[in-house]
PDB file of C-alpha atoms in Angstrom:
ATOM      1  CA  THR A  25       0.000   0.000   0.000  1.00  0.00           C
ATOM      2  CA  PHE A  26       1.452   3.328  -0.977  1.00  0.00           C
ATOM      3  CA  LEU A  27       0.558   6.534   0.830  1.00  0.00           C
ATOM      4  CA  VAL A  28       0.828   9.321  -1.574  1.00  0.00           C
ATOM      5  CA  MET A  29       0.895  12.815  -0.184  1.00  0.00           C
ATOM      6  CA  ILE A  30       0.268  15.591  -2.561  1.00  0.00           C
ATOM      7  CA  MET A  31       1.202  19.045  -1.361  1.00  0.00           C
ATOM      8  CA  THR A  32      -0.087  22.030  -3.098  1.00  0.00           C
ATOM      9  CA  GLY A  33       1.153  25.584  -2.481  1.00  0.00           C
ATOM     10  CA  CYS A  34      -0.972  28.629  -2.357  1.00  0.00           C
ATOM     11  CA  GLU A  35       0.383  31.705  -3.910  1.00  0.00           C
ATOM     12  CA  THR A  36      -0.452  34.914  -1.875  1.00  0.00           C
ATOM     13  CA  ASN A  37      -0.193  38.385  -3.303  1.00  0.00           C
ATOM     14  CA  GLU A  38       1.082  40.804  -0.507  1.00  0.00           C
ATOM     15  CA  ILE A  39       0.209  44.555  -0.676  1.00  0.00           C
ATOM     16  CA  VAL A  40       3.181  46.756   0.063  1.00  0.00           C
ATOM     17  CA  VAL A  41       2.342  50.206   1.646  1.00  0.00           C
ATOM     18  CA  THR A  42       4.952  52.902   1.264  1.00  0.00           C
ATOM     19  CA  PRO A  43       5.208  54.971   4.529  1.00  0.00           C
ATOM     20  CA  GLU A  44       4.899  58.744   4.356  1.00  0.00           C
ATOM     21  CA  ALA A  45       8.013  60.760   4.791  1.00  0.00           C
ATOM     22  CA  PRO A  46       8.314  62.107   8.373  1.00  0.00           C
ATOM     23  CA  LYS A  47       7.593  65.767   8.932  1.00  0.00           C
ATOM     24  CA  VAL A  48      10.685  67.529  10.134  1.00  0.00           C
ATOM     25  CA  THR A  49      10.802  71.070  11.497  1.00  0.00           C
ATOM     26  CA  VAL A  50      13.908  72.889  10.463  1.00  0.00           C
ATOM     27  CA  ALA A  51      15.266  75.862  12.438  1.00  0.00           C
ATOM     28  CA  HIS A  52      17.884  78.194  11.195  1.00  0.00           C
ATOM     29  CA  PRO A  53      21.043  78.291  13.309  1.00  0.00           C
ATOM     30  CA  GLU A  54      21.215  81.175  15.760  1.00  0.00           C
ATOM     31  CA  GLN A  55      24.379  82.667  17.116  1.00  0.00           C
ATOM     32  CA  ARG A  56      24.341  84.034  20.630  1.00  0.00           C
ATOM     33  CA  GLU A  57      26.533  84.258  23.695  1.00  0.00           C
ATOM     34  CA  LEU A  58      25.952  81.699  26.444  1.00  0.00           C
ATOM     35  CA  SER A  59      27.282  81.892  29.969  1.00  0.00           C
ATOM     36  CA  ASP A  60      27.517  79.341  32.723  1.00  0.00           C
ATOM     37  CA  HIS A  61      25.075  79.731  35.590  1.00  0.00           C
ATOM     38  CA  GLU A  62      24.092  78.009  38.774  1.00  0.00           C
ATOM     39  CA  GLU A  63      20.688  77.508  40.355  1.00  0.00           C
ATOM     40  CA  PHE A  64      20.086  77.647  44.119  1.00  0.00           C
ATOM     41  CA  ASN A  65      16.989  77.053  46.193  1.00  0.00           C
ATOM     42  CA  GLY A  66      16.120  80.102  48.265  1.00  0.00           C
ATOM     43  CA  TRP A  67      13.373  81.873  50.136  1.00  0.00           C
ATOM     44  CA  MET A  68      11.964  85.371  50.429  1.00  0.00           C
ATOM     45  CA  ALA A  69      11.946  87.308  53.707  1.00  0.00           C
ATOM     46  CA  ALA A  70      10.818  90.759  54.769  1.00  0.00           C
ATOM     47  CA  ASP A  71      13.259  93.429  55.877  1.00  0.00           C
ATOM     48  CA  LYS A  72      11.420  94.046  59.172  1.00  0.00           C
ATOM     49  CA  THR A  73       8.969  92.100  61.326  1.00  0.00           C
ATOM     50  CA  LEU A  74       7.368  93.925  64.247  1.00  0.00           C
ATOM     51  CA  GLU A  75       5.514  92.310  67.139  1.00  0.00           C
ATOM     52  CA  VAL A  76       2.897  94.744  68.450  1.00  0.00           C
ATOM     53  CA  ARG A  77       2.467  94.625  72.233  1.00  0.00           C
ATOM     54  CA  ALA A  78       0.874  96.919  74.804  1.00  0.00           C
ATOM     55  CA  ARG A  79       3.055  99.077  77.054  1.00  0.00           C
ATOM     56  CA  VAL A  80       0.345  99.586  79.667  1.00  0.00           C
ATOM     57  CA  ARG A  81      -2.356  97.487  81.295  1.00  0.00           C
ATOM     58  CA  GLY A  82      -5.951  97.977  80.234  1.00  0.00           C
ATOM     59  CA  HIS A  83      -9.043  96.658  78.469  1.00  0.00           C
ATOM     60  CA  ILE A  84      -9.163  96.819  74.679  1.00  0.00           C
ATOM     61  CA  GLN A  85     -11.790  99.393  73.760  1.00  0.00           C
ATOM     62  CA  SER A  86     -11.497  99.274  69.965  1.00  0.00           C
ATOM     63  CA  ILE A  87      -9.537  97.644  67.119  1.00  0.00           C
ATOM     64  CA  ASN A  88      -8.972  99.997  64.215  1.00  0.00           C
ATOM     65  CA  PHE A  89      -7.686  97.815  61.376  1.00  0.00           C
ATOM     66  CA  ALA A  90      -8.761  94.891  59.205  1.00  0.00           C
ATOM     67  CA  ASN A  91      -6.767  91.682  59.219  1.00  0.00           C
ATOM     68  CA  GLY A  92      -4.204  91.682  56.424  1.00  0.00           C
ATOM     69  CA  GLN A  93      -4.517  95.338  55.449  1.00  0.00           C
ATOM     70  CA  TYR A  94      -1.565  97.614  54.673  1.00  0.00           C
ATOM     71  CA  VAL A  95      -0.814 100.101  57.466  1.00  0.00           C
ATOM     72  CA  LYS A  96       1.512 103.075  57.666  1.00  0.00           C
ATOM     73  CA  LYS A  97       3.711 104.212  60.522  1.00  0.00           C
ATOM     74  CA  GLY A  98       1.612 106.143  63.047  1.00  0.00           C
ATOM     75  CA  ASP A  99      -1.726 104.525  62.118  1.00  0.00           C
ATOM     76  CA  LEU A 100      -3.929 103.813  65.137  1.00  0.00           C
ATOM     77  CA  LEU A 101      -4.276 100.062  65.725  1.00  0.00           C
ATOM     78  CA  PHE A 102      -5.716  99.498  69.218  1.00  0.00           C
ATOM     79  CA  VAL A 103      -7.302 101.769  71.829  1.00  0.00           C
ATOM     80  CA  LEU A 104      -7.278 100.756  75.493  1.00  0.00           C
ATOM     81  CA  ASP A 105      -9.880 102.181  77.874  1.00  0.00           C
ATOM     82  CA  PRO A 106      -8.414 105.630  78.745  1.00  0.00           C
ATOM     83  CA  ARG A 107     -10.594 106.358  81.801  1.00  0.00           C
ATOM     84  CA  PRO A 108      -8.284 104.858  84.475  1.00  0.00           C
ATOM     85  CA  PHE A 109      -5.376 106.939  83.173  1.00  0.00           C
ATOM     86  CA  GLU A 110      -7.492 110.094  82.969  1.00  0.00           C
ATOM     87  CA  LYS A 111      -8.671 109.637  86.571  1.00  0.00           C
ATOM     88  CA  GLU A 112      -5.104 109.180  87.753  1.00  0.00           C
ATOM     89  CA  ILE A 113      -4.079 112.381  85.982  1.00  0.00           C
ATOM     90  CA  GLY A 114      -6.998 114.257  87.544  1.00  0.00           C
ATOM     91  CA  LYS A 115      -6.184 113.009  91.046  1.00  0.00           C
ATOM     92  CA  ALA A 116      -2.518 113.959  90.739  1.00  0.00           C
ATOM     93  CA  SER A 117      -3.430 117.372  89.324  1.00  0.00           C
ATOM     94  CA  ASP A 118      -5.664 118.073  92.330  1.00  0.00           C
ATOM     95  CA  SER A 119      -2.825 117.120  94.686  1.00  0.00           C
ATOM     96  CA  ARG A 120      -0.508 119.492  92.865  1.00  0.00           C
ATOM     97  CA  LYS A 121      -2.984 122.369  93.282  1.00  0.00           C
ATOM     98  CA  VAL A 122      -3.167 121.756  97.041  1.00  0.00           C
ATOM     99  CA  LEU A 123       0.615 121.675  97.329  1.00  0.00           C
ATOM    100  CA  GLU A 124       0.987 124.810  95.210  1.00  0.00           C
ATOM    101  CA  ALA A 125      -1.402 126.648  97.534  1.00  0.00           C
ATOM    102  CA  GLN A 126       0.609 125.476 100.539  1.00  0.00           C
ATOM    103  CA  LEU A 127       3.812 126.552  98.806  1.00  0.00           C
ATOM    104  CA  THR A 128       2.431 130.043  98.281  1.00  0.00           C
ATOM    105  CA  ALA A 129       1.631 130.317 101.976  1.00  0.00           C
ATOM    106  CA  ALA A 130       5.064 128.925 102.920  1.00  0.00           C
ATOM    107  CA  GLU A 131       6.837 131.458 100.691  1.00  0.00           C
ATOM    108  CA  LYS A 132       4.911 134.293 102.303  1.00  0.00           C
ATOM    109  CA  GLU A 133       5.697 132.974 105.777  1.00  0.00           C
ATOM    110  CA  GLU A 134       9.386 132.678 104.943  1.00  0.00           C
ATOM    111  CA  ALA A 135       9.470 136.240 103.570  1.00  0.00           C
ATOM    112  CA  ARG A 136       7.663 137.564 106.684  1.00  0.00           C
ATOM    113  CA  LEU A 137      10.074 135.849 109.071  1.00  0.00           C
ATOM    114  CA  LYS A 138      13.116 137.066 107.163  1.00  0.00           C
ATOM    115  CA  LEU A 139      11.766 140.617 107.421  1.00  0.00           C
ATOM    116  CA  LEU A 140      11.142 140.193 111.140  1.00  0.00           C
ATOM    117  CA  GLN A 141      14.622 138.751 111.572  1.00  0.00           C
ATOM    118  CA  THR A 142      16.139 142.006 110.339  1.00  0.00           C
ATOM    119  CA  LYS A 143      14.194 143.806 113.058  1.00  0.00           C
ATOM    120  CA  GLY A 144      14.943 141.229 115.765  1.00  0.00           C
ATOM    121  CA  GLY A 145      11.408 139.849 115.759  1.00  0.00           C
ATOM    122  CA  ALA A 146      12.268 136.342 114.508  1.00  0.00           C
ATOM    123  CA  SER A 147      15.062 133.921 115.283  1.00  0.00           C
ATOM    124  CA  THR A 148      17.387 132.257 112.833  1.00  0.00           C
ATOM    125  CA  GLN A 149      15.831 128.920 113.730  1.00  0.00           C
ATOM    126  CA  GLN A 150      12.360 130.133 112.704  1.00  0.00           C
ATOM    127  CA  VAL A 151      13.688 131.401 109.374  1.00  0.00           C
ATOM    128  CA  GLU A 152      15.504 128.151 108.656  1.00  0.00           C
ATOM    129  CA  LYS A 153      12.380 126.121 109.439  1.00  0.00           C
ATOM    130  CA  ALA A 154      10.297 128.276 107.108  1.00  0.00           C
ATOM    131  CA  GLU A 155      12.875 127.815 104.369  1.00  0.00           C
ATOM    132  CA  ALA A 156      12.912 124.039 104.945  1.00  0.00           C
ATOM    133  CA  ASP A 157       9.096 123.932 104.758  1.00  0.00           C
ATOM    134  CA  ARG A 158       9.196 125.753 101.416  1.00  0.00           C
ATOM    135  CA  LEU A 159      11.834 123.425  99.999  1.00  0.00           C
ATOM    136  CA  ALA A 160       9.874 120.353 101.154  1.00  0.00           C
ATOM    137  CA  LEU A 161       6.745 121.596  99.406  1.00  0.00           C
ATOM    138  CA  GLU A 162       8.688 122.301  96.212  1.00  0.00           C
ATOM    139  CA  ALA A 163      10.041 118.738  96.292  1.00  0.00           C
ATOM    140  CA  GLN A 164       6.531 117.333  96.783  1.00  0.00           C
ATOM    141  CA  ILE A 165       5.222 119.356  93.856  1.00  0.00           C
ATOM    142  CA  SER A 166       8.057 118.078  91.677  1.00  0.00           C
ATOM    143  CA  ALA A 167       7.248 114.468  92.662  1.00  0.00           C
ATOM    144  CA  VAL A 168       3.560 114.947  91.905  1.00  0.00           C
ATOM    145  CA  GLN A 169       4.427 116.509  88.557  1.00  0.00           C
ATOM    146  CA  ASN A 170       6.497 113.423  87.729  1.00  0.00           C
ATOM    147  CA  GLU A 171       3.450 111.296  88.505  1.00  0.00           C
ATOM    148  CA  ILE A 172       1.338 113.463  86.195  1.00  0.00           C
ATOM    149  CA  ASP A 173       3.920 113.129  83.426  1.00  0.00           C
ATOM    150  CA  ARG A 174       3.982 109.351  83.890  1.00  0.00           C
ATOM    151  CA  ALA A 175       0.182 109.136  83.822  1.00  0.00           C
ATOM    152  CA  ASN A 176       0.076 111.286  80.670  1.00  0.00           C
ATOM    153  CA  LEU A 177       2.608 108.976  79.042  1.00  0.00           C
ATOM    154  CA  GLU A 178       0.522 105.921  79.975  1.00  0.00           C
ATOM    155  CA  LEU A 179      -2.534 107.659  78.531  1.00  0.00           C
ATOM    156  CA  GLU A 180      -0.572 108.153  75.318  1.00  0.00           C
ATOM    157  CA  TYR A 181       0.464 104.477  75.362  1.00  0.00           C
ATOM    158  CA  SER A 182      -3.200 103.461  75.648  1.00  0.00           C
ATOM    159  CA  ARG A 183      -3.424 104.401  71.954  1.00  0.00           C
ATOM    160  CA  ILE A 184      -1.313 101.724  70.255  1.00  0.00           C
ATOM    161  CA  THR A 185      -0.022 102.791  66.848  1.00  0.00           C
ATOM    162  CA  ALA A 186       2.052 101.177  64.085  1.00  0.00           C
ATOM    163  CA  ASP A 187       5.795 101.765  64.360  1.00  0.00           C
ATOM    164  CA  ILE A 188       6.566 100.728  60.748  1.00  0.00           C
ATOM    165  CA  ASP A 189       4.864 100.555  57.351  1.00  0.00           C
ATOM    166  CA  GLY A 190       3.780  97.088  56.282  1.00  0.00           C
ATOM    167  CA  ARG A 191       1.177  94.360  56.068  1.00  0.00           C
ATOM    168  CA  ILE A 192      -0.560  93.682  59.373  1.00  0.00           C
ATOM    169  CA  GLY A 193      -1.650  90.244  60.537  1.00  0.00           C
ATOM    170  CA  LYS A 194      -4.793  89.320  62.404  1.00  0.00           C
ATOM    171  CA  ALA A 195      -5.698  90.724  65.804  1.00  0.00           C
ATOM    172  CA  GLU A 196      -4.707  88.124  68.392  1.00  0.00           C
ATOM    173  CA  MET A 197      -7.067  89.612  71.006  1.00  0.00           C
ATOM    174  CA  SER A 198     -10.585  90.953  70.603  1.00  0.00           C
ATOM    175  CA  GLU A 199     -12.349  93.978  72.075  1.00  0.00           C
ATOM    176  CA  GLY A 200     -13.034  93.747  75.798  1.00  0.00           C
ATOM    177  CA  ASN A 201      -9.992  91.612  76.615  1.00  0.00           C
ATOM    178  CA  LEU A 202      -7.650  92.720  79.404  1.00  0.00           C
ATOM    179  CA  VAL A 203      -4.118  93.398  78.235  1.00  0.00           C
ATOM    180  CA  ASN A 204      -1.322  92.987  80.785  1.00  0.00           C
ATOM    181  CA  ALA A 205       1.908  94.867  80.175  1.00  0.00           C
ATOM    182  CA  GLY A 206       5.216  93.556  81.448  1.00  0.00           C
ATOM    183  CA  GLY A 207       6.978  90.220  81.255  1.00  0.00           C
ATOM    184  CA  SER A 208       3.813  88.339  80.295  1.00  0.00           C
ATOM    185  CA  ASP A 209       2.456  90.935  77.898  1.00  0.00           C
ATOM    186  CA  PRO A 210       0.531  89.178  75.099  1.00  0.00           C
ATOM    187  CA  LEU A 211       1.110  89.584  71.379  1.00  0.00           C
ATOM    188  CA  LEU A 212      -1.579  91.810  69.883  1.00  0.00           C
ATOM    189  CA  THR A 213      -0.625  91.466  66.216  1.00  0.00           C
ATOM    190  CA  THR A 214       2.348  91.439  63.839  1.00  0.00           C
ATOM    191  CA  ILE A 215       3.414  93.865  61.102  1.00  0.00           C
ATOM    192  CA  VAL A 216       5.665  92.713  58.255  1.00  0.00           C
ATOM    193  CA  SER A 217       7.323  95.233  55.951  1.00  0.00           C
ATOM    194  CA  VAL A 218       6.768  94.725  52.211  1.00  0.00           C
ATOM    195  CA  ASP A 219       9.414  96.992  50.721  1.00  0.00           C
ATOM    196  CA  PRO A 220      12.163  95.951  50.420  1.00  0.00           C
ATOM    197  CA  ILE A 221      11.935  92.146  50.252  1.00  0.00           C
ATOM    198  CA  TYR A 222      15.170  90.135  50.424  1.00  0.00           C
ATOM    199  CA  ALA A 223      15.991  86.778  48.793  1.00  0.00           C
ATOM    200  CA  TYR A 224      18.112  84.377  50.854  1.00  0.00           C
ATOM    201  CA  PHE A 225      19.787  81.176  49.655  1.00  0.00           C
ATOM    202  CA  ASP A 226      22.517  78.794  50.812  1.00  0.00           C
ATOM    203  CA  VAL A 227      25.686  78.138  48.787  1.00  0.00           C
ATOM    204  CA  ASP A 228      27.914  75.149  49.537  1.00  0.00           C
ATOM    205  CA  GLU A 229      31.644  75.600  50.111  1.00  0.00           C
ATOM    206  CA  ARG A 230      32.638  74.035  46.775  1.00  0.00           C
ATOM    207  CA  LYS A 231      30.573  76.568  44.855  1.00  0.00           C
ATOM    208  CA  ILE A 232      32.010  79.399  46.928  1.00  0.00           C
ATOM    209  CA  GLU A 233      35.539  78.319  46.028  1.00  0.00           C
ATOM    210  CA  MET A 234      34.549  78.147  42.362  1.00  0.00           C
ATOM    211  CA  LEU A 235      33.155  81.662  42.614  1.00  0.00           C
ATOM    212  CA  LYS A 236      36.400  82.896  44.152  1.00  0.00           C
ATOM    213  CA  ARG A 237      38.399  81.333  41.321  1.00  0.00           C
ATOM    214  CA  GLY A 238      36.114  82.847  38.697  1.00  0.00           C
ATOM    215  CA  GLU A 239      34.906  79.498  37.438  1.00  0.00           C
ATOM    216  CA  ILE A 240      31.295  80.552  38.053  1.00  0.00           C
ATOM    217  CA  PRO A 241      30.331  84.034  36.878  1.00  0.00           C
ATOM    218  CA  ILE A 242      28.716  86.338  39.408  1.00  0.00           C
TER     219      ILE A 242
END
């Protein structure tokens, strides 16, 4: 028995597709001067940052700025209740008036005794006492005046103003709060100057040496 295998081939016609030519953008050569440069990571910082704090103790009566607004030097920011300072000034002023009246009487008494002393009607001891009384009253008046000046200064400090131009932060305390001045005085707000602004960045030692040698242009 013979097994006859007959193989037949199939002829296939393949279609050849010609690819399109790629689109190429051509730029004309440009001649220009290039220089080496270095890039550094940095940060921006304001020239001045001011923490606003109270110099005297008192209740906040009003806040006269909006959070984030631009303020100028001298602008009124906070007002503390001025009445305690005004009462202290009034009390000290009344004391000064009483002492001034006593001083006037002491000056007259001293002048009278000195006149009597020339006529033998008053002793040296009486004159010296009158003079000492006058000097004591003058010293008391000076001390009271210092108290008045201090109270006036505290009254001025009850109006808290901006010391620099800049952008102000938010008010850290609201109206009605008691502000304590001294070692534990609270932060009321912060002012940051906006002109000028400085850029800071770190340079490693290797780059600094390269700068010194002129290998990196400045």
